[in-house]
XYZ file of C-alpha atoms in Angstrom:
159
model
C 145.738 -33.477 -153.558
C 144.219 -36.263 -151.499
C 141.996 -38.601 -153.548
C 138.217 -38.118 -153.394
C 136.151 -40.243 -151.018
C 133.875 -42.916 -152.525
C 130.328 -41.736 -153.201
C 128.683 -44.778 -151.671
C 130.370 -45.259 -148.310
C 127.032 -44.988 -146.503
C 124.570 -45.051 -149.398
C 121.114 -43.908 -148.320
C 122.450 -42.254 -145.135
C 122.523 -38.682 -146.436
C 125.876 -38.855 -148.222
C 124.396 -37.155 -151.277
C 125.958 -33.727 -151.912
C 124.105 -30.564 -150.968
C 124.760 -26.835 -151.136
C 125.438 -24.968 -147.880
C 126.355 -21.257 -147.654
C 127.399 -21.258 -151.311
C 129.643 -24.336 -151.162
C 129.066 -28.051 -151.632
C 128.930 -30.410 -148.687
C 128.164 -34.018 -147.941
C 128.111 -36.227 -144.895
C 130.833 -38.879 -145.085
C 130.287 -40.548 -141.701
C 126.847 -39.787 -140.288
C 126.350 -39.446 -136.572
C 123.697 -42.147 -136.828
C 126.524 -44.639 -137.502
C 128.536 -43.576 -134.433
C 125.809 -43.312 -131.816
C 126.104 -39.525 -132.082
C 129.743 -39.525 -131.012
C 131.229 -38.311 -134.308
C 130.273 -36.971 -137.700
C 132.627 -36.424 -140.645
C 131.674 -34.128 -143.497
C 133.312 -33.016 -146.723
C 133.173 -29.404 -147.902
C 134.128 -28.093 -151.351
C 134.388 -24.297 -151.529
C 135.690 -21.706 -153.962
C 138.129 -18.802 -153.559
C 137.084 -16.249 -150.956
C 134.546 -18.525 -149.285
C 134.427 -17.747 -145.569
C 131.612 -18.487 -143.117
C 130.973 -15.958 -140.346
C 133.121 -16.428 -137.249
C 131.067 -18.654 -135.021
C 131.129 -20.727 -131.863
C 129.963 -24.296 -131.337
C 128.885 -24.650 -127.718
C 128.909 -28.452 -127.846
C 131.255 -29.673 -130.609
C 134.985 -29.863 -131.068
C 135.917 -29.549 -134.738
C 138.905 -30.855 -136.692
C 139.588 -29.607 -140.229
C 141.726 -31.622 -142.641
C 142.714 -29.851 -145.850
C 142.407 -32.319 -148.732
C 142.997 -29.909 -151.588
C 143.734 -26.191 -151.871
C 144.998 -23.536 -149.490
C 142.928 -22.416 -146.523
C 143.444 -19.947 -143.668
C 141.898 -21.124 -140.396
C 141.059 -18.683 -137.636
C 140.755 -20.151 -134.147
C 140.416 -17.626 -131.343
C 143.035 -14.969 -132.096
C 145.293 -17.334 -134.074
C 145.564 -17.730 -137.851
C 146.807 -20.996 -139.379
C 147.823 -21.244 -143.061
C 147.176 -24.806 -144.226
C 147.769 -26.844 -147.369
C 146.763 -30.416 -148.301
C 147.444 -32.943 -145.572
C 147.543 -30.375 -142.772
C 144.966 -30.084 -139.984
C 143.579 -27.508 -137.569
C 141.630 -27.974 -134.345
C 138.711 -25.800 -133.256
C 137.739 -26.536 -129.655
C 134.150 -26.030 -128.564
C 133.452 -22.608 -127.112
C 136.179 -20.864 -129.163
C 135.293 -18.550 -132.110
C 136.523 -19.908 -135.424
C 136.152 -19.694 -139.190
C 138.128 -20.256 -142.355
C 138.945 -18.498 -145.631
C 139.655 -20.300 -148.912
C 142.795 -18.752 -150.464
C 143.129 -20.982 -153.543
C 140.785 -21.257 -156.535
C 139.025 -24.159 -154.793
C 139.505 -26.120 -151.583
C 138.231 -29.441 -150.301
C 138.067 -30.150 -146.570
C 137.154 -33.112 -144.418
C 135.715 -31.887 -141.135
C 135.088 -34.021 -138.050
C 132.613 -32.904 -135.396
C 132.410 -34.520 -132.000
C 129.731 -35.043 -130.896
C 127.752 -35.154 -134.143
C 124.622 -33.113 -133.419
C 125.621 -30.076 -135.521
C 125.515 -32.301 -138.629
C 121.740 -31.798 -138.481
C 122.133 -28.019 -138.837
C 124.069 -28.409 -142.067
C 121.679 -30.936 -143.599
C 118.555 -29.031 -142.455
C 119.790 -25.854 -144.155
C 121.248 -27.448 -147.267
C 119.805 -27.565 -150.770
C 120.281 -30.791 -152.769
C 123.043 -30.567 -155.381
C 121.663 -32.189 -158.504
C 124.801 -31.651 -160.634
C 128.182 -31.009 -159.073
C 129.084 -28.451 -161.735
C 126.040 -26.239 -161.038
C 126.379 -22.832 -159.458
C 125.225 -22.690 -155.835
C 121.628 -21.528 -155.419
C 120.775 -18.367 -153.519
C 120.380 -18.831 -149.780
C 119.011 -16.766 -146.909
C 121.861 -16.271 -144.439
C 119.407 -14.814 -141.907
C 117.302 -17.986 -141.837
C 120.356 -20.218 -141.652
C 121.843 -18.257 -138.761
C 118.476 -18.094 -136.974
C 118.258 -21.884 -137.061
C 121.791 -22.202 -135.634
C 120.609 -21.333 -132.128
C 118.734 -24.624 -131.766
C 122.041 -26.424 -132.511
C 123.926 -24.232 -129.988
C 125.910 -22.469 -132.713
C 126.249 -18.698 -132.391
C 127.749 -16.009 -134.602
C 130.808 -14.342 -133.111
C 131.685 -11.934 -135.936
C 131.815 -11.341 -139.667
C 133.552 -13.692 -142.084
C 137.331 -13.304 -142.142
C 138.970 -11.534 -145.076
C 142.427 -11.735 -146.595
Protein backbone atom coordinates (compact mmCIF):
# COMPACT_ATOMS: atom_id res chain seq x y z
CA UNK A 1 0.00 0.00 0.00
CA UNK A 2 1.14 3.52 -0.80
CA UNK A 3 0.40 6.01 2.01
CA UNK A 4 -2.66 8.26 1.68
CA UNK A 5 -2.25 11.79 0.33
CA UNK A 6 -2.68 14.70 2.77
CA UNK A 7 -6.21 16.08 2.93
CA UNK A 8 -5.14 19.70 2.72
CA UNK A 9 -2.71 19.88 -0.18
CA UNK A 10 -4.88 22.46 -1.95
CA UNK A 11 -7.42 23.32 0.74
CA UNK A 12 -10.41 25.18 -0.69
CA UNK A 13 -9.60 24.08 -4.27
CA UNK A 14 -12.10 21.22 -4.48
CA UNK A 15 -9.98 18.56 -2.77
CA UNK A 16 -12.93 17.51 -0.63
CA UNK A 17 -14.06 13.94 -1.39
CA UNK A 18 -17.14 13.31 -3.50
CA UNK A 19 -19.00 10.28 -4.81
CA UNK A 20 -18.80 9.50 -8.54
CA UNK A 21 -20.36 6.43 -10.21
CA UNK A 22 -20.55 4.66 -6.84
CA UNK A 23 -16.94 5.29 -5.77
CA UNK A 24 -15.19 8.07 -3.88
CA UNK A 25 -13.06 10.63 -5.67
CA UNK A 26 -11.20 13.82 -4.93
CA UNK A 27 -9.07 16.24 -6.87
CA UNK A 28 -5.47 16.16 -5.66
CA UNK A 29 -3.95 18.65 -8.11
CA UNK A 30 -6.60 20.86 -9.71
CA UNK A 31 -6.20 22.04 -13.26
CA UNK A 32 -6.56 25.59 -11.96
CA UNK A 33 -3.10 25.19 -10.36
CA UNK A 34 -1.46 24.01 -13.61
CA UNK A 35 -2.96 26.42 -16.11
CA UNK A 36 -5.15 23.57 -17.36
CA UNK A 37 -2.17 21.44 -18.34
CA UNK A 38 -2.69 18.65 -15.79
CA UNK A 39 -5.12 17.39 -13.20
CA UNK A 40 -4.49 14.58 -10.70
CA UNK A 41 -7.36 12.83 -8.98
CA UNK A 42 -7.69 10.03 -6.45
CA UNK A 43 -10.33 7.32 -6.79
CA UNK A 44 -11.35 4.78 -4.13
CA UNK A 45 -13.55 1.97 -5.46
CA UNK A 46 -14.83 -1.38 -4.24
CA UNK A 47 -14.71 -4.88 -5.75
CA UNK A 48 -16.38 -5.15 -9.15
CA UNK A 49 -16.41 -1.41 -9.79
CA UNK A 50 -16.00 -0.78 -13.51
CA UNK A 51 -16.98 2.33 -15.47
CA UNK A 52 -18.29 1.85 -19.01
CA UNK A 53 -15.60 1.63 -21.68
CA UNK A 54 -15.15 5.17 -22.85
CA UNK A 55 -13.00 7.46 -24.94
CA UNK A 56 -11.51 10.83 -24.02
CA UNK A 57 -11.14 12.85 -27.21
CA UNK A 58 -8.81 15.38 -25.60
CA UNK A 59 -7.04 13.83 -22.58
CA UNK A 60 -4.28 11.32 -22.09
CA UNK A 61 -4.75 9.41 -18.84
CA UNK A 62 -2.24 7.72 -16.53
CA UNK A 63 -3.44 5.38 -13.77
CA UNK A 64 -1.25 4.62 -10.76
CA UNK A 65 -2.45 1.81 -8.51
CA UNK A 66 -1.91 2.86 -4.89
CA UNK A 67 -3.72 -0.01 -3.21
CA UNK A 68 -5.55 -3.12 -4.41
CA UNK A 69 -5.62 -5.08 -7.64
CA UNK A 70 -7.07 -3.59 -10.81
CA UNK A 71 -7.46 -4.79 -14.41
CA UNK A 72 -7.02 -1.99 -16.95
CA UNK A 73 -8.42 -2.29 -20.45
CA UNK A 74 -6.82 -0.07 -23.08
CA UNK A 75 -7.90 -0.74 -26.65
CA UNK A 76 -7.80 -4.53 -27.00
CA UNK A 77 -5.19 -5.01 -24.26
CA UNK A 78 -5.73 -6.03 -20.63
CA UNK A 79 -3.20 -5.08 -17.94
CA UNK A 80 -3.26 -6.67 -14.46
CA UNK A 81 -1.84 -4.15 -11.99
CA UNK A 82 -0.97 -4.08 -8.30
CA UNK A 83 0.25 -1.24 -6.04
CA UNK A 84 3.03 0.82 -7.56
CA UNK A 85 2.26 -0.18 -11.14
CA UNK A 86 0.90 2.17 -13.81
CA UNK A 87 -1.08 2.05 -17.05
CA UNK A 88 -1.39 4.61 -19.83
CA UNK A 89 -4.61 5.41 -21.68
CA UNK A 90 -3.93 7.62 -24.70
CA UNK A 91 -6.61 10.00 -25.90
CA UNK A 92 -8.86 8.56 -28.58
CA UNK A 93 -8.46 4.95 -27.38
CA UNK A 94 -11.32 3.11 -25.57
CA UNK A 95 -10.44 2.24 -21.99
CA UNK A 96 -11.84 1.25 -18.61
CA UNK A 97 -10.86 -0.62 -15.49
CA UNK A 98 -12.21 -3.32 -13.16
CA UNK A 99 -11.43 -3.53 -9.44
CA UNK A 100 -10.47 -7.14 -8.62
CA UNK A 101 -9.65 -6.75 -4.92
CA UNK A 102 -12.01 -5.86 -2.05
CA UNK A 103 -11.06 -2.19 -2.51
CA UNK A 104 -8.65 -0.24 -4.70
CA UNK A 105 -7.20 3.25 -4.57
CA UNK A 106 -5.90 4.93 -7.72
CA UNK A 107 -4.18 8.18 -8.54
CA UNK A 108 -5.14 9.27 -12.04
CA UNK A 109 -3.47 12.05 -14.04
CA UNK A 110 -5.30 13.72 -16.91
CA UNK A 111 -3.55 15.95 -19.40
CA UNK A 112 -4.92 18.43 -20.21
CA UNK A 113 -7.17 18.89 -17.18
CA UNK A 114 -10.56 19.81 -18.64
CA UNK A 115 -12.25 16.46 -17.90
CA UNK A 116 -11.78 17.14 -14.17
CA UNK A 117 -14.84 19.38 -14.50
CA UNK A 118 -16.98 16.44 -15.66
CA UNK A 119 -16.16 14.46 -12.53
CA UNK A 120 -16.77 17.34 -10.13
CA UNK A 121 -19.96 18.48 -11.93
CA UNK A 122 -21.45 14.99 -11.61
CA UNK A 123 -20.21 14.19 -8.12
CA UNK A 124 -22.13 14.22 -4.86
CA UNK A 125 -20.30 15.51 -1.75
CA UNK A 126 -19.08 12.74 0.56
CA UNK A 127 -19.92 13.86 4.07
CA UNK A 128 -18.49 10.77 5.81
CA UNK A 129 -15.98 8.51 4.12
CA UNK A 130 -17.59 5.39 5.57
CA UNK A 131 -21.03 6.13 4.06
CA UNK A 132 -22.47 4.04 1.27
CA UNK A 133 -22.46 5.78 -2.12
CA UNK A 134 -25.73 7.53 -2.95
CA UNK A 135 -27.82 6.50 -5.94
CA UNK A 136 -26.84 8.17 -9.20
CA UNK A 137 -28.38 8.52 -12.65
CA UNK A 138 -25.92 6.99 -15.11
CA UNK A 139 -27.97 8.39 -18.01
CA UNK A 140 -27.55 11.98 -16.83
CA UNK A 141 -23.86 11.50 -16.13
CA UNK A 142 -23.21 10.01 -19.56
CA UNK A 143 -25.34 12.68 -21.26
CA UNK A 144 -23.18 15.38 -19.69
CA UNK A 145 -19.99 13.64 -20.88
CA UNK A 146 -20.48 14.87 -24.45
CA UNK A 147 -19.74 18.47 -23.49
CA UNK A 148 -16.37 17.26 -22.10
CA UNK A 149 -15.67 15.23 -25.28
CA UNK A 150 -16.01 11.91 -23.47
CA UNK A 151 -18.00 9.20 -25.25
CA UNK A 152 -19.14 5.72 -24.27
CA UNK A 153 -17.51 2.97 -26.30
CA UNK A 154 -19.09 -0.09 -24.65
CA UNK A 155 -20.34 -1.66 -21.45
CA UNK A 156 -18.24 -1.94 -18.31
CA UNK A 157 -15.70 -4.76 -18.41
CA UNK A 158 -16.35 -7.92 -16.41
CA UNK A 159 -14.07 -10.55 -14.94
